[in-house]
Amino acid sequence: MKKIVNVGIIGFGTVGSGVAKILLSKGKLLEQRSGISLCIKKICDKDFRRKRPVNVPKSLLTKNINDILNDRSIDIVVELMGGIHPAKEVVANAIANGKHVVTANKALLANHGREIFDAAHKKNVFIGFEASVGGGIPIIKALREGLIANKVNAIYGIVNGTSNFVLTRMMDDDLSFSQALRLAQDKGLAERNPRLDIEGIDSAHKLAILALLGFGVNAKPKNIYTEGIKNIDLADIQYGKKWGYALKLLAIAKLVGGKLELRVHPTFIPSRHILANVTGEDNAIFIKGDLIGEALLFGKGAGSFPAASAVISDLVDISRNVDEFSRKVKAEKVYFSGNVKGIEKIENLNTRYYCRLLAIDKPGVLAKISSVFAKKEISIANAYQIERKRGQAVPIVLMTHEAREGSIRRAMEEINKLSFIAKKTVCIRIER
Amino acid sequence: MKKIVNVGIIGFGTVGSGVAKILLSKGKLLEQRSGISLCIKKICDKDFRRKRPVNVPKSLLTKNINDILNDRSIDIVVELMGGIHPAKEVVANAIANGKHVVTANKALLANHGREIFDAAHKKNVFIGFEASVGGGIPIIKALREGLIANKVNAIYGIVNGTSNFVLTRMMDDDLSFSQALRLAQDKGLAERNPRLDIEGIDSAHKLAILALLGFGVNAKPKNIYTEGIKNIDLADIQYGKKWGYALKLLAIAKLVGGKLELRVHPTFIPSRHILANVTGEDNAIFIKGDLIGEALLFGKGAGSFPAASAVISDLVDISRNVDEFSRKVKAEKVYFSGNVKGIEKIENLNTRYYCRLLAIDKPGVLAKISSVFAKKEISIANAYQIERKRGQAVPIVLMTHEAREGSIRRAMEEINKLSFIAKKTVCIRIER
């Protein structure tokens, strides 16, 4: 006996048409594998004139969202509109109407995840959001189910494919940032307005969702320290590479002394680190747990089919709990408050730093710089003056031992004021 | 209202004591996260004199397996005895008694997986076996649930931590095979009798399980081409490294022309390949699916707590379906037969090869070798004679373009018979 579950899709764009295509073409396979027949009841969008890569019977299409929200036969609403409004209201409405919800909307969940999860729990409906982080990578499932016995100590990785593509092209092909970005745009990997990706905002959204799941911390994106890649200079990537480091935009959530570090920024990692070999548009996320040690999940972080793969996995999981006769299965809480004592200030971060100074080449320069660092109790691991051009500005690259971010910032302020410093110093954090 | 699920553990060794320790110490956490109270009803072993890293009330211990199998209050049997007999009979008995089963037993599932899964499906009980492949890595869950919408095209990776540790130490520290193996034994990473690990048998077991899940192919280990690492010479690792390759013991399941390649063997991969950075005892498994492209899961492949983490994830998943009043939830089929037209013969493999010949250094040697390759339609991509010692045996290393394994084998037979060849030629497959 097969179970029929009715689905309404709201938003018929890249991911929505991928979901429709798979449900229509792979329905038999899914039914064989899960015993569930996922039936598209309605698809809603503002505009159906644009050509989609899937042929859908006209009778399924509607421009009226209420055709889905008020259809009592629809069990699960798939929200793929993106953006916060009106997606938030649509999801709230679906939940209020007792419908399960699957969404890929990271901006929505990053900003309003907790209230949505709470509302769903109260209404005893399930929320699936595998596609909101890491595209087709089953990272949400791993965190919620596969690693359920673990106390999570850290979650970190590459969660934005566009930035990773740009940094990879800079590192491998010696392109400038703007050249690499243009290439990404030509390939359709970056939007015309690439702000969300290159300024780290998209990564911060995903980190907020992971922080809620892994640590029970309701960190809105605005509370996450976020630095993008748009000011990255090719020279720094090249120097780093020379000394065995790769530059990656990392999203990091790490428990330190009971508080949660939450930060998104360009980071140097050793070139033998697994994340260093995560290139192009790929994503990869590490989870550190008390039982498993370190685990990593890697894959395509975006794209129609990877995201649709995640949406359908959610649909099947939820359908297993949809009972036509009763609703016996209790929808579980999505997140659990841990004992985290709040979000740590970025000033209290302790890590190593790469600094590139541009200084007039004259005797005593390094001594002066070193003394500023020493005063702030920052110890220098190594320093290189790249070339000699007496009387002219030359780059000096140095790496510190572990130091406090606050100290580094104050040291930089002082150093940037020194008469022989020709340009604002570049600082990049290093992780092991 | 919390749900109480009773568990019987059979086998109180490394993993069994890890499971008991976590259930006793993290019961509250698991209950908070899942709403389920996992209660150890009995623990069975032959011998309780050995000291375990967990204190268990004496009343829970039994030497009589029937105290678990016949206890009607026990919902889930955790089989952690290892080995095929009597584990097979124990599992069959548990299923026959209507109990769900969680097992970490890869040898058992590799050899009798299909019949066990079929028996369980018929009895409508669940089988959890996350810990049987990849330790704490949620690879089974990813394959069965997270990627349910995907047609799987390939599964490959490093699934034996012991061999990977040995190869890593050879590559990084220039140790010989026997030195590296001794180190692994000293660290408790290899058994006194390391046969299962270093001969690739353990990897073949895991590959058989993955092949059944991913492709519906019931490949017993004896049908899997298996080559271990015990004959690997440090020289080959060093030559490979010089030309940008890392040597890994890979387990590979790959659909090619409708047939399934199934093979375990030492493999050169480019040093920028993600698997090249999977070092030490770590495991990592790639899954290629039609929707997600390539995904990878990485983590600790063995150890008490990683394996116990997987066992507990299975316990929670199954418990969600344990209903105290009725058994409404239908246990799903574990595997699905695809359209695979059988297992491909190793002779039909097409890949690139690394060959190291030991040949007397005299004019015409390379010409003769090349002509043997040419006759078998194998084209040589590059060849190096490492040193010159006129009249003495010197190594010649060459790499082929893609060639058929059968041709390579026949070429090797001919070459090894040549008068100037001093030793049997070494051949190692290369994957990209």
Coordinates of N, CA and C in Angstrom, one line a residue, chain B residues 106 132-135 137 139 155-164 197 200-207 210 249-252 264 275 278 281-286 301-302:
Chain B
K106 N 30.4 -5.6 10.2 CA 30.6 -5.5 8.7 C 30.8 -6.8 8.0
S132 N 28.7 0.1 10.8 CA 29.5 -0.9 10.1 C 30.4 -0.4 9.0
V133 N 30.2 0.9 8.6 CA 31.0 1.5 7.6 C 31.3 2.9 8.1
G134 N 32.6 3.2 8.1 CA 33.0 4.6 8.4 C 32.8 5.1 9.8
G135 N 32.8 4.2 10.8 CA 32.7 4.5 12.2 C 31.6 5.5 12.5
I137 N 31.0 8.3 11.0 CA 30.5 9.1 9.8 C 29.1 8.7 9.4
I139 N 27.4 7.9 7.0 CA 27.4 7.6 5.5 C 26.2 6.7 5.1
I155 N 30.7 5.1 -5.7 CA 31.0 5.3 -4.3 C 32.4 4.9 -4.1
Y156 N 33.3 5.7 -3.6 CA 34.7 5.3 -3.5 C 35.3 6.1 -2.4
G157 N 36.4 5.5 -1.8 CA 37.1 6.2 -0.8 C 38.0 5.4 0.1
I158 N 38.4 5.9 1.2 CA 39.3 5.3 2.2 C 38.4 4.8 3.3
V159 N 38.3 3.5 3.5 CA 37.4 3.0 4.5 C 38.1 2.1 5.5
N160 N 39.4 2.1 5.4 CA 40.2 1.4 6.4 C 41.3 2.3 7.0
G161 N 41.0 2.7 8.3 CA 41.9 3.6 9.0 C 43.3 3.0 9.2
T162 N 43.4 1.7 9.4 CA 44.7 1.1 9.7 C 45.7 1.3 8.5
S163 N 45.2 0.9 7.3 CA 46.0 1.0 6.1 C 46.3 2.4 5.8
N164 N 45.4 3.3 6.0 CA 45.6 4.7 5.7 C 46.7 5.3 6.6
D197 N 43.0 -5.9 7.8 CA 43.2 -4.6 7.4 C 44.1 -4.4 6.3
G200 N 43.3 -5.7 2.8 CA 42.1 -5.1 2.1 C 40.8 -5.8 2.3
I201 N 40.8 -6.8 3.2 CA 39.6 -7.6 3.4 C 38.5 -6.7 4.1
D202 N 38.9 -6.0 5.1 CA 38.0 -5.1 5.8 C 37.4 -4.1 4.9
S203 N 38.2 -3.5 4.0 CA 37.7 -2.6 3.0 C 36.7 -3.2 2.1
A204 N 37.0 -4.5 1.7 CA 36.1 -5.2 0.8 C 34.7 -5.4 1.5
H205 N 34.8 -5.8 2.8 CA 33.5 -5.9 3.5 C 32.7 -4.7 3.5
K206 N 33.3 -3.5 3.7 CA 32.6 -2.3 3.7 C 32.1 -1.9 2.3
L207 N 32.9 -2.3 1.3 CA 32.5 -2.0 0.0 C 31.2 -2.8 -0.4
L210 N 28.2 -1.1 1.0 CA 27.9 0.1 0.2 C 27.4 -0.2 -1.2
L249 N 44.8 3.4 -0.1 CA 44.1 2.1 -0.4 C 42.6 2.5 -0.6
L250 N 42.2 2.4 -1.8 CA 40.8 2.9 -2.1 C 39.9 1.6 -2.3
A251 N 38.6 1.8 -1.8 CA 37.6 0.9 -2.1 C 36.7 1.6 -3.1
I252 N 36.4 1.0 -4.3 CA 35.8 1.7 -5.4 C 34.6 0.8 -5.9
V264 N 39.1 -3.1 -4.6 CA 39.9 -2.6 -3.5 C 41.3 -2.7 -3.8
L275 N 41.1 13.4 -1.2 CA 41.4 12.2 -0.5 C 42.9 12.1 -0.2
V278 N 43.5 13.2 3.2 CA 42.9 12.4 4.3 C 44.0 11.5 4.8
E281 N 44.6 7.8 10.5 CA 43.5 6.8 10.6 C 42.2 7.2 10.1
D282 N 42.1 8.4 9.5 CA 40.8 8.9 9.0 C 40.3 8.2 7.8
N283 N 39.0 8.2 7.7 CA 38.3 7.6 6.6 C 37.6 8.7 5.8
A284 N 37.3 8.5 4.5 CA 36.6 9.5 3.7 C 35.9 8.7 2.5
I285 N 34.7 9.0 2.3 CA 33.9 8.3 1.2 C 33.3 9.3 0.3
F286 N 33.5 9.2 -1.0 CA 32.9 10.0 -2.0 C 31.6 9.3 -2.5
G301 N 37.2 6.6 11.3 CA 36.5 5.4 10.8 C 36.4 4.3 11.8
A302 N 37.0 4.5 13.0 CA 37.0 3.5 14.0 C 37.1 4.1 15.4

